[in-house]
Short mmCIF file of C-alpha atoms in Angstrom, two decimals:
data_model
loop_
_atom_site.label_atom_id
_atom_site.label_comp_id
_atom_site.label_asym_id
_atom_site.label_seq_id
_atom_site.Cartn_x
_atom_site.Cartn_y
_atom_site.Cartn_z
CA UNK A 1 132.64 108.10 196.62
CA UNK A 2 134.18 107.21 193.15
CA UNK A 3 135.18 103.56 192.50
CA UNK A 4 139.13 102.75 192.90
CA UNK A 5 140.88 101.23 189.69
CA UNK A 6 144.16 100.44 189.90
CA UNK A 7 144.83 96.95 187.60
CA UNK A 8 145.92 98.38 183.65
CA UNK A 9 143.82 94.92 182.71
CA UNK A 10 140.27 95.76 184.20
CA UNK A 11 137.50 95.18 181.85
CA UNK A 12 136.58 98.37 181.92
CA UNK A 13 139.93 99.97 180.79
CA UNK A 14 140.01 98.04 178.31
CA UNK A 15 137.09 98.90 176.69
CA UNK A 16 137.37 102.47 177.10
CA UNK A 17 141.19 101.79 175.37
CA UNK A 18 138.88 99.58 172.47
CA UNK A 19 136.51 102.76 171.78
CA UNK A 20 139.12 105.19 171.85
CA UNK A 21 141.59 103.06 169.15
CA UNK A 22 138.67 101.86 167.00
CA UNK A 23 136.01 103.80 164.87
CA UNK A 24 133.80 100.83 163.84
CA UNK A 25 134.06 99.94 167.93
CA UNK A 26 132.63 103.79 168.39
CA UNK A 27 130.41 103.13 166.12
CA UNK A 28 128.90 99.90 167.03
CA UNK A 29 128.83 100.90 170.40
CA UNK A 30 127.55 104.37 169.92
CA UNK A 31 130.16 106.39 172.18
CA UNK A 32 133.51 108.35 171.51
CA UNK A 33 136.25 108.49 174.07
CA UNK A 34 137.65 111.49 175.60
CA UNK A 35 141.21 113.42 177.21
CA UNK A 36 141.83 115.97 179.08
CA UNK A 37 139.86 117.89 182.06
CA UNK A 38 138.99 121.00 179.24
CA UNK A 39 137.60 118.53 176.74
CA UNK A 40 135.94 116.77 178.28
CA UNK A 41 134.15 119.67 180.56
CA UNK A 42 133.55 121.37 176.99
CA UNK A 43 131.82 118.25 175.95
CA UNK A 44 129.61 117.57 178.43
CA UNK A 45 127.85 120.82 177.78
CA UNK A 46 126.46 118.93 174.32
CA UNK A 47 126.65 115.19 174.75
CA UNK A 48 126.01 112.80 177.50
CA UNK A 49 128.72 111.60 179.42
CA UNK A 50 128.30 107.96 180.39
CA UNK A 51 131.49 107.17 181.97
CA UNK A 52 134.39 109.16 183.51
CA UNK A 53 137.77 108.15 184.84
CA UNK A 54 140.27 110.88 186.70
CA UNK A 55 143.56 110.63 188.70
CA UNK A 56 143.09 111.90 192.29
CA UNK A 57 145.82 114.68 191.32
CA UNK A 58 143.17 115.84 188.17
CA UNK A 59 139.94 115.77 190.20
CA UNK A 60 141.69 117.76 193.03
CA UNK A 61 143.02 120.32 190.31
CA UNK A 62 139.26 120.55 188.48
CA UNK A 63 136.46 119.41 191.64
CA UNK A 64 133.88 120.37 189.04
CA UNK A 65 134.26 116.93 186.98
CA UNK A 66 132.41 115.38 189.68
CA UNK A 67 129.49 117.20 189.14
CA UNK A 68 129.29 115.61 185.72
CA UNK A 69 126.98 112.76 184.89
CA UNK A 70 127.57 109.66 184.33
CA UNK A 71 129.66 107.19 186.76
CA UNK A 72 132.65 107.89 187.92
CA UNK A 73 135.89 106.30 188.78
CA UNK A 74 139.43 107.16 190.05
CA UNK A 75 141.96 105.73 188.68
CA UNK A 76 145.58 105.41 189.75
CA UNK A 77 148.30 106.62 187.88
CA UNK A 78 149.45 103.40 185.85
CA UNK A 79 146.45 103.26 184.64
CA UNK A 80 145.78 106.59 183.46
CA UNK A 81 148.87 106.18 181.51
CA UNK A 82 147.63 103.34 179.73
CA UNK A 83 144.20 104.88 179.26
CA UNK A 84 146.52 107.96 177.39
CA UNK A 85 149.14 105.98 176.10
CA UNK A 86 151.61 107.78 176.64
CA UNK A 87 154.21 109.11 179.48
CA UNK A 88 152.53 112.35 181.78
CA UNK A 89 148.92 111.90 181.00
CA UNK A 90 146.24 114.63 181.57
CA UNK A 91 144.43 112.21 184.11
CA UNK A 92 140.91 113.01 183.11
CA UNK A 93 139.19 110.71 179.95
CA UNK A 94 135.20 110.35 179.29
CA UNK A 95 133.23 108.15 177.55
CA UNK A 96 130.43 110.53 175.79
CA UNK A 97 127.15 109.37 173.47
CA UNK A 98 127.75 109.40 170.03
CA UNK A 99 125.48 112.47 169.30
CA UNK A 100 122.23 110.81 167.14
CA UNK A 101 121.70 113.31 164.01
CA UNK A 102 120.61 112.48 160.35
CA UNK A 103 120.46 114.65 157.13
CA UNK A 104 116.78 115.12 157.76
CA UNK A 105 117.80 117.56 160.98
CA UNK A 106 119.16 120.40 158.52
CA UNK A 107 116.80 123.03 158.30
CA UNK A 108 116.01 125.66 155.72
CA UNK A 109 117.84 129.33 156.53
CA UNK A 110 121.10 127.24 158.21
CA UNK A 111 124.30 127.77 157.45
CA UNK A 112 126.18 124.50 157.06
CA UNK A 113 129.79 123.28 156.20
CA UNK A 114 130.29 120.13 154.37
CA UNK A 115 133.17 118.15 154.12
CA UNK A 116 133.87 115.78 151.36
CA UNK A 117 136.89 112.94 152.18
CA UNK A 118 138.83 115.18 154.69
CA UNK A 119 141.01 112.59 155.87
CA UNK A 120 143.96 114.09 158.06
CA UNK A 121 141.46 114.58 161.16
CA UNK A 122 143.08 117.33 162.71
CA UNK A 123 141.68 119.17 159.29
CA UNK A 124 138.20 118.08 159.95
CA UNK A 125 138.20 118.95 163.96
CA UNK A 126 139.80 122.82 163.02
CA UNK A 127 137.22 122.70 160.37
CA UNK A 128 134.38 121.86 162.64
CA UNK A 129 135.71 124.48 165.18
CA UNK A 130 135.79 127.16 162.39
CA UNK A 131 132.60 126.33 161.70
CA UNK A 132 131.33 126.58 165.60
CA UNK A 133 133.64 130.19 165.98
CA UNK A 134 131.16 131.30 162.56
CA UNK A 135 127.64 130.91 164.06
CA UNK A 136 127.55 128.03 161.48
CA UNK A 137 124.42 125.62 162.25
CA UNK A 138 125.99 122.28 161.37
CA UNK A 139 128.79 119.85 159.29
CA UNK A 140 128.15 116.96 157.33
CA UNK A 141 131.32 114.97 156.71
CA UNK A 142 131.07 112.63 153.94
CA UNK A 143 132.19 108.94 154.53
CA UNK A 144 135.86 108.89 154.14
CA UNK A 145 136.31 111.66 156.26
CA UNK A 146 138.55 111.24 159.47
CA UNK A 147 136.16 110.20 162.29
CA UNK A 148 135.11 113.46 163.74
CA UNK A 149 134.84 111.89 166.98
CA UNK A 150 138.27 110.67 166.83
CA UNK A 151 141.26 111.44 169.38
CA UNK A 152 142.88 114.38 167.17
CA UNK A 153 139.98 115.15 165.36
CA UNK A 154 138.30 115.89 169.11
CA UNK A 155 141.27 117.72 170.43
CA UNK A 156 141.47 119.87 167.53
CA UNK A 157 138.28 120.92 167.43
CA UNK A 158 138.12 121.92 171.21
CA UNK A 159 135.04 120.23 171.90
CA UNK A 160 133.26 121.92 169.17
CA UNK A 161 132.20 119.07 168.02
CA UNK A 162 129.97 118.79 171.02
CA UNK A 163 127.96 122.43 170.50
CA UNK A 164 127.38 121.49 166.80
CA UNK A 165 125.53 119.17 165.12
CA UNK A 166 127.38 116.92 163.29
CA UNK A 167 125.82 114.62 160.36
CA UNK A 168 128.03 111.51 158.65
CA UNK A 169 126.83 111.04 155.21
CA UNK A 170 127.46 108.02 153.03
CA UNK A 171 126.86 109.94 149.46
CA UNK A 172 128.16 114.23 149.28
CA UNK A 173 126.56 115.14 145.83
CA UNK A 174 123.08 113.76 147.56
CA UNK A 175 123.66 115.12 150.89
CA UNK A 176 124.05 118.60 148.59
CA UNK A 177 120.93 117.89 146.76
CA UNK A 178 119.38 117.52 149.86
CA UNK A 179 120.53 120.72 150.92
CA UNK A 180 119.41 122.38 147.84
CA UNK A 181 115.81 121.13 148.00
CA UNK A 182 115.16 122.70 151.23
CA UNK A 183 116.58 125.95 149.24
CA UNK A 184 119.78 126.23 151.04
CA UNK A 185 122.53 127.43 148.34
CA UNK A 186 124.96 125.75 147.89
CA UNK A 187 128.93 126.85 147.20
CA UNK A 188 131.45 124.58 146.62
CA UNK A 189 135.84 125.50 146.96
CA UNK A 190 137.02 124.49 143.70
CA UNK A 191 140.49 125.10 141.81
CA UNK A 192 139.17 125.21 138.43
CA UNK A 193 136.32 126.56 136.37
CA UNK A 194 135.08 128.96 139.23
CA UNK A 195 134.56 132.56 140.13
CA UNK A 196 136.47 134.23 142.74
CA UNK A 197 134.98 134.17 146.28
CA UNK A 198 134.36 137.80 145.98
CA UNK A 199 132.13 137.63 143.49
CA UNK A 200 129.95 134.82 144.72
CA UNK A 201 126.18 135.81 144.71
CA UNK A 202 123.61 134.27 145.18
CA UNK A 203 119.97 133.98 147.00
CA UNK A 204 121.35 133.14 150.57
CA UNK A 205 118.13 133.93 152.62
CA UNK A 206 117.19 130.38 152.85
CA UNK A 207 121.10 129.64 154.27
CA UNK A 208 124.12 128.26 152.56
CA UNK A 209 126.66 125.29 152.56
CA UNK A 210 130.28 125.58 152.01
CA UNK A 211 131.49 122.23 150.43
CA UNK A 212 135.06 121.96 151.06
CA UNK A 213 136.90 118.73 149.65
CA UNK A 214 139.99 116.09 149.98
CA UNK A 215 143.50 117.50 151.00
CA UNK A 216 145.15 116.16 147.50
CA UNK A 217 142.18 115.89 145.29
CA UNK A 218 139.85 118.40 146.52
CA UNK A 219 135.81 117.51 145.95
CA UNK A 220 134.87 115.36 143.11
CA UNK A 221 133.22 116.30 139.96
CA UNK A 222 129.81 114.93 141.13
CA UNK A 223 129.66 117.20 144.02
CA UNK A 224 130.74 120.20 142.55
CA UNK A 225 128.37 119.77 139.68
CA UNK A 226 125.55 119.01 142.39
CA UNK A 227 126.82 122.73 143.94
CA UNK A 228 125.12 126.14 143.07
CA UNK A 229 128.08 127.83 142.43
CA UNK A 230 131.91 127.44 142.56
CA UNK A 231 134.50 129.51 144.09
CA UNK A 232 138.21 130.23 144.52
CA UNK A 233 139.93 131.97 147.32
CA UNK A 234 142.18 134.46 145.08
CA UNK A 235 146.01 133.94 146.50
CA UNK A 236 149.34 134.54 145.88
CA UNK A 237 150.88 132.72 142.78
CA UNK A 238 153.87 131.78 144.76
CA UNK A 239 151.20 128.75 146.06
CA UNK A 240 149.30 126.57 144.47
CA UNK A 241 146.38 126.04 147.41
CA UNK A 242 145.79 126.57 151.13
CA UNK A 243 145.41 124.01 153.46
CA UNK A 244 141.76 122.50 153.68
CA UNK A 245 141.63 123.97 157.11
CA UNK A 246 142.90 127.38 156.43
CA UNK A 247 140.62 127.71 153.03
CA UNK A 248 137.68 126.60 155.60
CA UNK A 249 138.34 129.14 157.70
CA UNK A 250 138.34 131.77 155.40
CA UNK A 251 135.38 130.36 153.66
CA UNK A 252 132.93 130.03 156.51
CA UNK A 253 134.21 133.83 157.75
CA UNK A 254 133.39 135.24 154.81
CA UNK A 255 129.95 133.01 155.10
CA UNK A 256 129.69 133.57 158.78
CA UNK A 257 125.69 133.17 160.23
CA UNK A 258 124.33 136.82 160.38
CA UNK A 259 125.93 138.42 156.82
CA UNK A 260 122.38 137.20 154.69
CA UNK A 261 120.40 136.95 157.33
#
């Protein structure tokens, strides 16, 4: 039988309130917080859950939660509110391990998307689920990226970022090299001085990386110079650009895992 909490001020509460509001906190303390029954059922599948907390109303709705690992609590509603902060919570919120992956994990023949200083972080979870949806085999956000482990960032990736790998880089253009050296090719979005995407060739047997950059600024020069190749996505003139996550999508479909394979 689950443990009762009713008091808004237990210890525990608040530290599931600390990881959820704080990266550094996540980061230090290695986990990410989760909401909602879906999410947090979705990621479970790929990272550990530690800790759960549900409202008697949410476990009754999904009984399967308590088959997940990791210890369990009810919670009344108060405090669920709290834990959501906000009015009509979902009821169900996880604490999950911070999933433990370095460059060195990306392997020749993979198909990766790479994110340079993506900062709204409902870009970088739709870009990470884009990349999931594509067969892609992992995304390497550079460091002032949103946290991809992050409240929005989490719910707009739907999980996804718990079914692929996910590497945080301090340095793009050497995260690229790296990719390079392992003979992945390497493609990066850019404006200016590059080739449509339709023309984009290259030898993409060993896998390639789509390099996607900042909302405003898109990537820097460093990065795009450290790129194989760069490409446009041809569009109307009545635009200037797409939105980072709809040029990712149409990127890593037109790049999706089986086309060079």
């Amino acid at each position: 039988m689950a443990e009762m909490i009713s008091s808004r001020e237990n210890a525990k509460i608040k530290y599931a309130c600390k990881l959820q509001q704080s990266p550094a906190f996540r980061e230090k303390e290695k986990l990410f917080f989760a909401e909602g029954p879906k999410l947090c059922l979705e990621l479970a599948k790929g990272c550990k859950n530690t800790v759960l907390y549900y409202t008697q109303r949410a476990v009754e709705q999904y009984p399967q939660l308590t088959e997940l690992d990791g210890v369990q609590y009810i919670v009344s509603e108060p405090v669920a509110e709290k834990l959501a902060g906000v009015p009509s919570p979902q009821g169900v919120f996880g604490l999950f391990e911070l999933p433990e992956v370095s460059i060195s994990d990306l392997k020749p023949k993979g198909h990766y998307l790479c994110l340079e200083a993506v900062q709204d972080p409902g870009n970088v979870g739709t870009l990470i689920r884009s990349g999931a949806a594509f067969g892609f085999d992992g995304v390497t956000c550079s460091k002032k990226c949103a946290s991809p482990f992050g409240e929005k960032a989490l719910r707009a990736s739907m999980g996804a970022a718990g079914r692929i790998p996910v590497v945080q880089v301090e340095n793009m253009p050497q995260a690229v090299e790296h990719l390079r050296q392992i003979g992945v090719f390497t493609v990066a979005a850019a404006l200016y001085n590059s080739r449509p995407l339709e023309e984009a060739k290259g030898p993409f047997s060993n896998g390639v990386a789509v390099v996607i950059g900042n909302e405003g600024q898109g990537l820097t020069q460093d990065t795009i110079e450290a790129c194989d190749i760069a490409v446009r996505i041809p569009i109307s003139q009545q635009v200037e650009s797409l939105n980072a996550a709809a040029a990712g999508a149409v990127l890593t479909w037109h790049f999706r895992k089986g086309d060079y394979t």
